[in-house]
Coordinates of C-alpha atoms in Angstrom, one line a residue:
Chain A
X274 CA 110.7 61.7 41.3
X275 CA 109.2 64.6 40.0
X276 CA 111.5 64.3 36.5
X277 CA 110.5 61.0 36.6
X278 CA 107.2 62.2 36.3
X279 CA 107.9 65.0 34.0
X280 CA 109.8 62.2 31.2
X281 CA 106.7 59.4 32.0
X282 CA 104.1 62.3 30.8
X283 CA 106.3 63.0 27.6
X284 CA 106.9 59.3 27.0
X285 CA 102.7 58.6 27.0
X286 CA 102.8 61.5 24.5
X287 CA 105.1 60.0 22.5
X288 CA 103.0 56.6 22.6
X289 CA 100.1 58.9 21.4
X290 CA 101.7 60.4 18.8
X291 CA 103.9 57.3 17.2
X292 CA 100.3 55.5 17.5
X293 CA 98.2 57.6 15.3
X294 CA 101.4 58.2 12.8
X295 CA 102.6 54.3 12.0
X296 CA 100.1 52.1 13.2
X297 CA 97.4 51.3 10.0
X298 CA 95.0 49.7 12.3
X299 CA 92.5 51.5 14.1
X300 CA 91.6 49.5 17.0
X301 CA 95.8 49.1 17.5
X302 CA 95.9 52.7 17.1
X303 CA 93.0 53.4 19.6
X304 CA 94.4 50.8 22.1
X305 CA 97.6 52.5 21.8
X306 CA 96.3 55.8 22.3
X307 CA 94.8 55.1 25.4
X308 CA 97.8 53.5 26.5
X309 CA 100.1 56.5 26.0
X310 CA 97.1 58.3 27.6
X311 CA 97.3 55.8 31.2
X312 CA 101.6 56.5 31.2
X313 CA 100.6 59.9 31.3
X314 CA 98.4 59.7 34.3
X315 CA 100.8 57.8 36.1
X316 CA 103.5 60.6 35.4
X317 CA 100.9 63.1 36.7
X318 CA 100.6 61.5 39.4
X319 CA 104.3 61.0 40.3
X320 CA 104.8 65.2 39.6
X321 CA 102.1 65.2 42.0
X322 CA 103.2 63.2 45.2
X323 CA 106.7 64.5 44.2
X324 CA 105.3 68.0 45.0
X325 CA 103.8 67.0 47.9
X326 CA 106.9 65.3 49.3
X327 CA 108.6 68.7 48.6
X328 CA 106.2 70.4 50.8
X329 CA 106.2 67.9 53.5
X330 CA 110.1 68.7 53.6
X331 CA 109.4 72.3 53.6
X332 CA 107.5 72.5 56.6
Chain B
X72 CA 83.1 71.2 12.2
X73 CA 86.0 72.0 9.5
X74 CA 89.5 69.6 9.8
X75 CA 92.4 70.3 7.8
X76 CA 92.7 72.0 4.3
X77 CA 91.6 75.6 3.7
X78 CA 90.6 78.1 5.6
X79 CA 87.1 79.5 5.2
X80 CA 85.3 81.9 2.8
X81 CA 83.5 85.0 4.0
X82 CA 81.1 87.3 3.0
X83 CA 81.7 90.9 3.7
X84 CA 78.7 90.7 6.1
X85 CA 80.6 87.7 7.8
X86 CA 83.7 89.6 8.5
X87 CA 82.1 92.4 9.2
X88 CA 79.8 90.6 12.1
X89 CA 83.7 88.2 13.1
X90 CA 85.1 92.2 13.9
X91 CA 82.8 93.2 16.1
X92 CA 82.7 89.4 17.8
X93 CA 86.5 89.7 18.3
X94 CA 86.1 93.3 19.5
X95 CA 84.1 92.0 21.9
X96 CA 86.8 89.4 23.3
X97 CA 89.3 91.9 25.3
X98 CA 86.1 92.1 28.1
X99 CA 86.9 88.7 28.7
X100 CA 90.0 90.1 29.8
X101 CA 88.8 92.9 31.8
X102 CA 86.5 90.2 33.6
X103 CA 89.5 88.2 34.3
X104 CA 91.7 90.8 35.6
X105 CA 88.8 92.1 37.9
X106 CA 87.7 88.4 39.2
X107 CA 91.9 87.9 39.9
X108 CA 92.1 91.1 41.7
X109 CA 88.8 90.6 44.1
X110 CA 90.3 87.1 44.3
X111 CA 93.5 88.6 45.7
X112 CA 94.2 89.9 48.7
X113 CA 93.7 94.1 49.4
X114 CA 97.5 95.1 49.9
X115 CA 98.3 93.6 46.2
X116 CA 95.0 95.2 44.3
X117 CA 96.9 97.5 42.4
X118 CA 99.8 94.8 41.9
X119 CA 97.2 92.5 40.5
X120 CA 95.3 94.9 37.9
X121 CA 99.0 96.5 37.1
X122 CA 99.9 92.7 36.2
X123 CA 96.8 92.2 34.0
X124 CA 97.6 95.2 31.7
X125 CA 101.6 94.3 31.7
X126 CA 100.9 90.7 30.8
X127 CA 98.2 91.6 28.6
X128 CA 100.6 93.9 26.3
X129 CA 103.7 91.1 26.6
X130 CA 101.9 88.7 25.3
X131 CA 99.9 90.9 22.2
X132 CA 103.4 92.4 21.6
X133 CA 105.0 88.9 21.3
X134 CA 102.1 87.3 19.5
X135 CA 102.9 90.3 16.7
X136 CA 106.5 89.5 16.8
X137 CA 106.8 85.9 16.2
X138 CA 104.0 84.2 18.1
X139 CA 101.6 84.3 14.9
X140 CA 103.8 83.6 12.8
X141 CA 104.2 79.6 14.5
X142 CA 100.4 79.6 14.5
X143 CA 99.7 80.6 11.2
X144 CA 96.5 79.6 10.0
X145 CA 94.2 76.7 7.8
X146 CA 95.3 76.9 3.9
X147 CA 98.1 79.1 5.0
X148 CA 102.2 78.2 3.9
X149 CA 103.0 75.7 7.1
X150 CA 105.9 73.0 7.6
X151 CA 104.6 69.7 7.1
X152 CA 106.5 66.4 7.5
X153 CA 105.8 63.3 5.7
X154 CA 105.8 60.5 8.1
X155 CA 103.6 56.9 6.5
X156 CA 102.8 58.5 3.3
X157 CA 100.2 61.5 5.2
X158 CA 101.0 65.2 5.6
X159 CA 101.3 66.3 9.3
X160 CA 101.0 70.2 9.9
X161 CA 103.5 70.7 12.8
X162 CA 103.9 74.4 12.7
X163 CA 103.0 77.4 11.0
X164 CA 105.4 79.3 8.4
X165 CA 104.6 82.9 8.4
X166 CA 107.0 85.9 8.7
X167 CA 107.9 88.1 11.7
X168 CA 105.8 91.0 12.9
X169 CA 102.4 90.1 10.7
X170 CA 104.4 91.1 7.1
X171 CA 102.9 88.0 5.4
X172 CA 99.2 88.9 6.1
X173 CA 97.7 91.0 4.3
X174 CA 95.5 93.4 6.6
X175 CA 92.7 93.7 4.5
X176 CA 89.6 91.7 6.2
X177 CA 90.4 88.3 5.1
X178 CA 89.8 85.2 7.2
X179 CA 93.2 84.8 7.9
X180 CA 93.8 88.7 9.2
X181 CA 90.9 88.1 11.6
X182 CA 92.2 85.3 12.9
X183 CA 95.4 86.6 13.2
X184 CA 93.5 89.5 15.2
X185 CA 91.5 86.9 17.4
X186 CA 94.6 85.4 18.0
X187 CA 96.2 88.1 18.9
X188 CA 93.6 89.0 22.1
X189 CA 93.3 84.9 22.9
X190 CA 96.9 85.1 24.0
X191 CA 95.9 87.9 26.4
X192 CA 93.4 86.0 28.1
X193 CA 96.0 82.6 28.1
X194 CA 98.6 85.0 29.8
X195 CA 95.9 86.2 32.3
X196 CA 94.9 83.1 33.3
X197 CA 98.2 82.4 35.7
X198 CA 98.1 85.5 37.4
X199 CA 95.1 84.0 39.6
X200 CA 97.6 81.2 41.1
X201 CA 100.0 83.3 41.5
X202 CA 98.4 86.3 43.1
X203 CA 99.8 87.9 46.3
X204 CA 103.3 86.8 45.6
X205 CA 104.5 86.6 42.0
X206 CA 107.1 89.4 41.1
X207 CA 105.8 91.7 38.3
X208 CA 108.5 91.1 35.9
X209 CA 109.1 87.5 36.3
X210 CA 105.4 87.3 35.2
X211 CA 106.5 89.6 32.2
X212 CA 109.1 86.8 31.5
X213 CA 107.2 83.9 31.9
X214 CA 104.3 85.3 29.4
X215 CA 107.3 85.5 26.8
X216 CA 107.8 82.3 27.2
X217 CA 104.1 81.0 27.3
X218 CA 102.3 83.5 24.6
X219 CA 105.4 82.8 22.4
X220 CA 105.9 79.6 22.1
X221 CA 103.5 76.9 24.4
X222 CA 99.8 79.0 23.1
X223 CA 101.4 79.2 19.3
X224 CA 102.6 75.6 19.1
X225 CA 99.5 74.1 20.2
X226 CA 97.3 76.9 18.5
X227 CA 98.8 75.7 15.2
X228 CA 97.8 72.6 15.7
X229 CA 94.2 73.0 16.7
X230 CA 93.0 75.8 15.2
X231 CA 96.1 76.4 12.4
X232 CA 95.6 73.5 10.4
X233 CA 97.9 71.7 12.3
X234 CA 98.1 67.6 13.1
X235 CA 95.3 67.6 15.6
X236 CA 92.8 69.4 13.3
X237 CA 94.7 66.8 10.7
X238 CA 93.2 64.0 12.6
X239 CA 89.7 63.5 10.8
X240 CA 91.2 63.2 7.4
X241 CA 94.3 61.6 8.6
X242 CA 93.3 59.0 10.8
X243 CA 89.3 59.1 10.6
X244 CA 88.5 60.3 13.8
X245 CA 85.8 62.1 13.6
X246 CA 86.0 65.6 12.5
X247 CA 89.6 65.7 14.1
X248 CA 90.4 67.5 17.2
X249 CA 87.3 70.3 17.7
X250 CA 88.2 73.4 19.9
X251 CA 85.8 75.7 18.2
X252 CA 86.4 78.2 21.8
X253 CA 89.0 77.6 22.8
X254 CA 88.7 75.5 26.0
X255 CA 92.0 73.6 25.0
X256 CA 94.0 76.4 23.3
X257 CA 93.6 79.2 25.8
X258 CA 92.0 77.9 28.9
X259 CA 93.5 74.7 29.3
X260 CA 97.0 76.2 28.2
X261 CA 96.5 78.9 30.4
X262 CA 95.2 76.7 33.1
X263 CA 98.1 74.5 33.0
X264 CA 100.7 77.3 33.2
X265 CA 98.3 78.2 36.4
X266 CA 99.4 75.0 37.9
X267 CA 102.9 75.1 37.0
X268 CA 103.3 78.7 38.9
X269 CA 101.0 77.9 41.4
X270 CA 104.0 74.8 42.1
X271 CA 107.0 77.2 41.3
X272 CA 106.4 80.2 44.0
X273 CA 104.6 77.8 46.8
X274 CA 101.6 78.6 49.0
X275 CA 101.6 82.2 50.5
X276 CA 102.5 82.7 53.7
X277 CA 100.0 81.4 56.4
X278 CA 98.6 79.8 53.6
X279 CA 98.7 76.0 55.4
X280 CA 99.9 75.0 58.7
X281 CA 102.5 73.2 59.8
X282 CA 100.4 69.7 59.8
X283 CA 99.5 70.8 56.2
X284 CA 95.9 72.2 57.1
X285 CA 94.7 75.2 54.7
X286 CA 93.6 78.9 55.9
X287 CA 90.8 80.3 55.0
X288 CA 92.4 83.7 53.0
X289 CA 89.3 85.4 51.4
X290 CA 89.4 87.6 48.5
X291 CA 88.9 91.2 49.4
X292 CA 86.4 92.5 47.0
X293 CA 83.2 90.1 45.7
X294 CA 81.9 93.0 43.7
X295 CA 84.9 92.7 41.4
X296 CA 85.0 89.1 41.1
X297 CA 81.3 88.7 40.3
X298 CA 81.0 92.2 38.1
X299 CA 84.0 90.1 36.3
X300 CA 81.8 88.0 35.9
X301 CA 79.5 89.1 33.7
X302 CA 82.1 91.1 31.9
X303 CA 83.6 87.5 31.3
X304 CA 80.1 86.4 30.1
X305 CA 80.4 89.1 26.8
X306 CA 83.9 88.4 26.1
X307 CA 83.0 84.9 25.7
X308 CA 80.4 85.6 23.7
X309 CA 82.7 87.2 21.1
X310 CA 85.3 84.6 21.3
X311 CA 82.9 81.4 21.3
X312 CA 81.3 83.3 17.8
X313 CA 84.5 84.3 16.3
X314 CA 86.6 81.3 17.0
X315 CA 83.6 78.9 15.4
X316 CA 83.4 81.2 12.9
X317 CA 87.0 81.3 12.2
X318 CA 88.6 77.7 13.5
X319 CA 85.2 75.8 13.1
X320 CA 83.5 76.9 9.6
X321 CA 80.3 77.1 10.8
X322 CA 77.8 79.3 9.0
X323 CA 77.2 83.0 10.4
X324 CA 73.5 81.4 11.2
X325 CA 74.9 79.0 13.8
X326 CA 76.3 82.1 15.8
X327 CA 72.6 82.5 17.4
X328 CA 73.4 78.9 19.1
X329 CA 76.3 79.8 20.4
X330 CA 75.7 82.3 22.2
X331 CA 72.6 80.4 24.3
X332 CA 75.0 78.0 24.5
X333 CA 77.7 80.1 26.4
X334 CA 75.2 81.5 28.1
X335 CA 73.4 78.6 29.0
X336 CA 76.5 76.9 30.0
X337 CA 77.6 79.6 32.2
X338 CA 73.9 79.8 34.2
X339 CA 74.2 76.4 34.5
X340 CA 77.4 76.1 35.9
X341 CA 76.8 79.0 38.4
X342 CA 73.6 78.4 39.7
X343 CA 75.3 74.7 40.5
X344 CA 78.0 76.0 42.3
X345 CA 75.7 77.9 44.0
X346 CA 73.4 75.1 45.1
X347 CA 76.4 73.1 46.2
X348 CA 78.1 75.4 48.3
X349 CA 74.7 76.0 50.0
X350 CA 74.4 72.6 50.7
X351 CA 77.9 72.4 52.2
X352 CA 78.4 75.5 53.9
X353 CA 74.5 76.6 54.4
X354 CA 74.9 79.8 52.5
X355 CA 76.2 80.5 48.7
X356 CA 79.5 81.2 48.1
X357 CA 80.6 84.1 46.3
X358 CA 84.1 82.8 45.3
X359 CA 83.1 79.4 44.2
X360 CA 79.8 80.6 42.2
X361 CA 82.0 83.2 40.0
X362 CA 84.1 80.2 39.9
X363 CA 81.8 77.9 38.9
X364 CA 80.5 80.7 36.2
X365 CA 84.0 80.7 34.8
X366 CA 84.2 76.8 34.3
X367 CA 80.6 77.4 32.5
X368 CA 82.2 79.6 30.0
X369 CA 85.4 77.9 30.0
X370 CA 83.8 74.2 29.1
X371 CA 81.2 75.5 26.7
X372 CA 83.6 76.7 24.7
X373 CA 84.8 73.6 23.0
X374 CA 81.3 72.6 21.3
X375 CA 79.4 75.6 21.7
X376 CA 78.8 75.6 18.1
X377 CA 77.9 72.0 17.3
X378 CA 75.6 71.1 20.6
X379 CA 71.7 71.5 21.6
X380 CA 71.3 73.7 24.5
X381 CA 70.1 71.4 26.6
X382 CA 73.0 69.8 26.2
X383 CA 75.3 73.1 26.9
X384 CA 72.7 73.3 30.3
X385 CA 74.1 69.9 30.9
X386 CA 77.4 70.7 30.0
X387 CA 77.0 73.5 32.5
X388 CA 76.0 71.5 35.6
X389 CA 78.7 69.2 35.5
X390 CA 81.3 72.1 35.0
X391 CA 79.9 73.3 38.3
X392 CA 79.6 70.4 39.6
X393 CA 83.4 69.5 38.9
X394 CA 84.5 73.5 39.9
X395 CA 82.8 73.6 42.8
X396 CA 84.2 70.5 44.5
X397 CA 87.4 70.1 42.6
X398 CA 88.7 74.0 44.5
X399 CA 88.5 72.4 47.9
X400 CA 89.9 69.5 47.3
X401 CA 93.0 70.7 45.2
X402 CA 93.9 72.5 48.1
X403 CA 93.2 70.2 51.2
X404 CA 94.8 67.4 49.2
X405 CA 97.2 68.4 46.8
X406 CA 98.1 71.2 48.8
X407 CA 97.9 73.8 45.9
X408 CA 97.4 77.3 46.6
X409 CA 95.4 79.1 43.8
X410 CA 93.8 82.2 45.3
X411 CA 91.5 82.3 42.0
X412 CA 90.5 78.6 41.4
X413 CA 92.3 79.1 37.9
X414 CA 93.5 75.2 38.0
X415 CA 90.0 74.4 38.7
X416 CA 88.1 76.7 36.3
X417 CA 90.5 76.5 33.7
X418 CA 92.5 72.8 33.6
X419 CA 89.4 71.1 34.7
X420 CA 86.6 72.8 33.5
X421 CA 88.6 73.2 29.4
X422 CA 89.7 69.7 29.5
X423 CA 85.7 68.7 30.4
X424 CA 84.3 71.0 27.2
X425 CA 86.8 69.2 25.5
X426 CA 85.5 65.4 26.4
X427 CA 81.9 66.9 25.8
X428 CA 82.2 67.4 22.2
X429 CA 83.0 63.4 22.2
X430 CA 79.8 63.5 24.3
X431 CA 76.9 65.5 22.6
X432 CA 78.4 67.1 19.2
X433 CA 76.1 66.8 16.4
X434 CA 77.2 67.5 13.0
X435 CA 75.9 67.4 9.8
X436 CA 75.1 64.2 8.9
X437 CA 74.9 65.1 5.0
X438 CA 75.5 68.3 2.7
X439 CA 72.2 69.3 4.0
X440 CA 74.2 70.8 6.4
X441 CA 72.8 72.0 10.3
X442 CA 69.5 70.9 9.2
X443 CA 70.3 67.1 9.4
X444 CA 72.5 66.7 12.5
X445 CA 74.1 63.3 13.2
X446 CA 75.3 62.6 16.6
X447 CA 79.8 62.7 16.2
X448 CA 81.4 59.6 14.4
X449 CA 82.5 57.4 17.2
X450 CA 86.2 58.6 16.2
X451 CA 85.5 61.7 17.4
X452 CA 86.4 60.5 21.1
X453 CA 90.1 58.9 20.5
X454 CA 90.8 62.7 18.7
X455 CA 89.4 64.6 21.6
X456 CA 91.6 61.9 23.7
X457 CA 94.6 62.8 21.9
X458 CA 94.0 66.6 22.1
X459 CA 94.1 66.3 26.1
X460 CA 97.2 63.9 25.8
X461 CA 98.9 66.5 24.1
X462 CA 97.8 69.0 26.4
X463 CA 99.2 66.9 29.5
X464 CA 102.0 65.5 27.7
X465 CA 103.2 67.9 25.9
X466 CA 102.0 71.8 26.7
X467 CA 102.7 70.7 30.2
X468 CA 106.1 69.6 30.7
X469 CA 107.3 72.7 28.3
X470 CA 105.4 75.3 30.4
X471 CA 106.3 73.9 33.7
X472 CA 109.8 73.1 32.6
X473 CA 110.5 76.7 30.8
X474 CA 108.8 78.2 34.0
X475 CA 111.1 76.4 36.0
X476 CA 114.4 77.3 34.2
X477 CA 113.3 80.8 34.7
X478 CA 112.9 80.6 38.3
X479 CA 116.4 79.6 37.9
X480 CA 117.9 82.6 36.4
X481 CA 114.9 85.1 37.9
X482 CA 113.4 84.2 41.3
X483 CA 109.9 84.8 40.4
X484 CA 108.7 84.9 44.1
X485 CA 108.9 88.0 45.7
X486 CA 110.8 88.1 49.1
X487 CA 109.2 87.6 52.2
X488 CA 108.7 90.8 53.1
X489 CA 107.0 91.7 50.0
X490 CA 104.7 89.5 50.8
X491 CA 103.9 90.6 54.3
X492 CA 104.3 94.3 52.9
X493 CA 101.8 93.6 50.0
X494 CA 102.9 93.8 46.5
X495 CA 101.3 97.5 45.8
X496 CA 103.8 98.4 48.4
X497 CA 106.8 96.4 47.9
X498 CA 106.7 96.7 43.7
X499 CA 104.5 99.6 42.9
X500 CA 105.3 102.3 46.0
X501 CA 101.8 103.0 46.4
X502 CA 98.8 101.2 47.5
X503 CA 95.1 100.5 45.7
X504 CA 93.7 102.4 48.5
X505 CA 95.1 104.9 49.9
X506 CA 92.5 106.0 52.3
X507 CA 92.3 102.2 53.7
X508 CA 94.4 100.8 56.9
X509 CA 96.0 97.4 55.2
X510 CA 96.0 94.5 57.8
X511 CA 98.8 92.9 59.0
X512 CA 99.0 88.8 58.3
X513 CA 95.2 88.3 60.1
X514 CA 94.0 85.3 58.1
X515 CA 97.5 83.5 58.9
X516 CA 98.4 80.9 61.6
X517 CA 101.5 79.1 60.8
X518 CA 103.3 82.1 58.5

């Protein structure tokens, strides 16, 4: 899970970056942005509970 | 705010007044490295300020070796690819050990200089999550790996002339990505290297119970974390001044501002903290006031040069605010151990000064210049956006993962009896205090 969450937050950067390189538009390129931006948060949040599933294990 | 292009001109006054500024940064360090050993426990004082100067001199060493030469600088030879018909700046092109700067004052050798003490205050910043049980050498390592190629890469990019700064001209947001401080390019990167370590070596020992409840493990010296603090409160004076000066453009004139604006930011944010932990606990706490102080400086870095000061007082408050609640909860709920707040202080607090530029930036609205201010161009949020993106999406995974692959080769914990020994001990032969009894494992209940 937690490389899951490691390839979701470089994914959402890769949104973020192929948004504000090849798409003309602003508002697409904005939209997309934040887009890339919300995959990101969701991989933070899987490194997250993968960490705390790891420490649950631990103890 | 400058974006992409050439670097700036300075007078001989200027430079003269950016030297002393950057002179001024390596207390910064000294505040950190006192504030990460009173966060620490007693038994690994000398471990802690031992790690501070090795770290320190890893990451200047490796910064003159190659580090510089990825970060290069505005107007400086860089490798730029072509991608929709616009130039993107994706990494500096400078030679090995400093040989293609010449020495001599210019904009560029300061910057290089700046640069070069920056890196020692990004490679500081994990030793506070890692206190207490991080081998000495595998901290070595793992600044290699962050000074010389996570704080170059994404230095480039902000402050080098790289894509981010790119993003005004570019794409018309704003001004592009503004970091005049540096609370992206050395807080937040060291903040999220904090977080990484803090996940690699575990709690400490005791640290949480068995049904995942944490200890109360206090720092053993308050003097040094809150003399740090104003220590901390100089340094960022220099590096708030130099860095707009360099990385920003802003006249020498501006520099007054900035430094009520650290200042301010830094009162603020302390005197929150303060309040707050009064209200929860019915006394100040020590800990989370120098805490909160540190997320002051930390998130009035990003704007310090282009914001009122009421504005940096606001700035402040919420940096508190967000400090002084945010340490609690990373540790009840994510389970994070991170003796000296750094995720909290750093990561939070950075990636805050970075939204308030979005926020309350003026700039000037016409050649006038700083006499006709103009709130930011609405654009000025999506670059700040992507500047955090790239921080979470990027500086992230490489730091966590190259920390990671180390731990695979190098254990960077120490063993467990190191830890119950104390790291002066265990590593160094020889404690901080001689003269003093060190206590067993007190403070612990399920190690």
């Amino acid at each position: 899970m937690k490389l899951l969450g490691i390839l979701l937050l470089l994914a959402g950067w890769v949104i973020v970056l192929t948004a504000i390189t090849l798409l003309p538009s602003a508002i697409a390129s904005a939209a997309f942005v934040w887009a890339g931006f919300a995959v990101e948060v969701l991989g933070l949040v899987l490194v997250i509970r993968a960490h705390l599933l790891s420490l649950g294990g631990l103890r | 705010m400058s974006a992409s292009g050439g670097g700036p001109e300075f007078s001989a006054a200027t430079s003269v007044l950016c030297l002393l500024f950057i002179a001024l940064v390596p207390l910064a360090v000294a505040g950190l490295a006192l504030m990460n050993t009173g966060l620490g426990r007693l038994r690994s004082a000398s471990h802690s300020m031992m790690s501070s100067l090795c770290v320190f001199s890893v990451a200047v060493l490796v910064y003159f070796v190659w580090g510089q030469s990825l970060q290069g600088f505005a107007g400086e030879p860089a490798r730029v690819a072509m991608i929709a018909g616009k130039d993107w700046s994706w990494l500096g092109r400078g030679s090995l050990f400093l040989r293609h700067l010449p020495l001599a004052g210019s904009p560029a050798s300061l910057a290089a200089l700046l640069g070069m003490v920056s890196v020692g205050i990004v490679a500081l910043i994990p030793l506070g999550s890692g206190a207490d049980r991080w081998k000495l050498f595998a901290a070595c390592l793992s600044t290699v790996l962050l000074g010389g190629i996570a704080f170059p890469i994404f230095a480039h990019w902000a402050w080098g002339g790289g894509w981010l700064s790119q993003l005004g001209a570019n794409c018309s947001m704003g001004q592009g990505f503004v970091d005049a401080g540096g609370s992206g390019a050395i807080a937040v990167v060291g903040g999220i290297s904090a977080l990484s370590i803090a996940w690699i070596l575990g709690p400490r020992q005791g640290k949480f119970t068995l049904d995942g409840l944490p200890a109360a493990i206090p720092g053993h010296n308050a003097i040094f974390v809150l003399f740090g603090c104003i220590l901390a409160l100089a340094g960022w004076w220099g590096l708030n001044s130099a860095g707009s000066l360099l990385y920003a453009g802003v006249p020498l004139g501006r520099i007054v501002l900035v430094i009520l604006n650290t200042t301010l930011a830094a009162a603020a944010a302390a005197i929150t903290a303060a309040v707050i932990t009064s209200v929860r606990f019915g006394r100040p706490d020590a800990s989370l006031t120098a805490n909160g102080w540190t997320g002051g400086l930390v998130a009035s870095s990003a704007g310090c040069a282009f914001v009122a000061p009421l504005a940096a007082v606001a700035i402040g408050i919420i940096a508190g605010i967000l400090v002084a609640l945010s340490v609690e909860w990373i540790e009840l709920h994510l389970s994070i151990d991170d003796p000296g707040g750094a995720v909290s202080a750093f990561t939070l607090a950075g990636i805050w000064g970075l939204l308030s530029v979005a926020i309350f930036a003026r700039v000037p609205a016409t050649a006038a210049g700083a006499a006709d201010m103009a709130p930011a161009h609405p654009g000025q949020w999506l670059a700040q956006i992507v500047g955090i993106a790239t921080l979470i999406g990027f500086v992230f995974p490489l730091v966590y993962g190259s920390n990671w692959l180390l731990n695979r080769f190098v254990s960077q914990r120490v063993a467990p009896e190191g830890e119950r020994q104390g790291l002066d001990l265990y590593e160094l032969g020889a404690g901080a205090y001689p003269e003093t009894v060190t206590h067993g494992d007190e403070f612990s209940r399920g190690g």
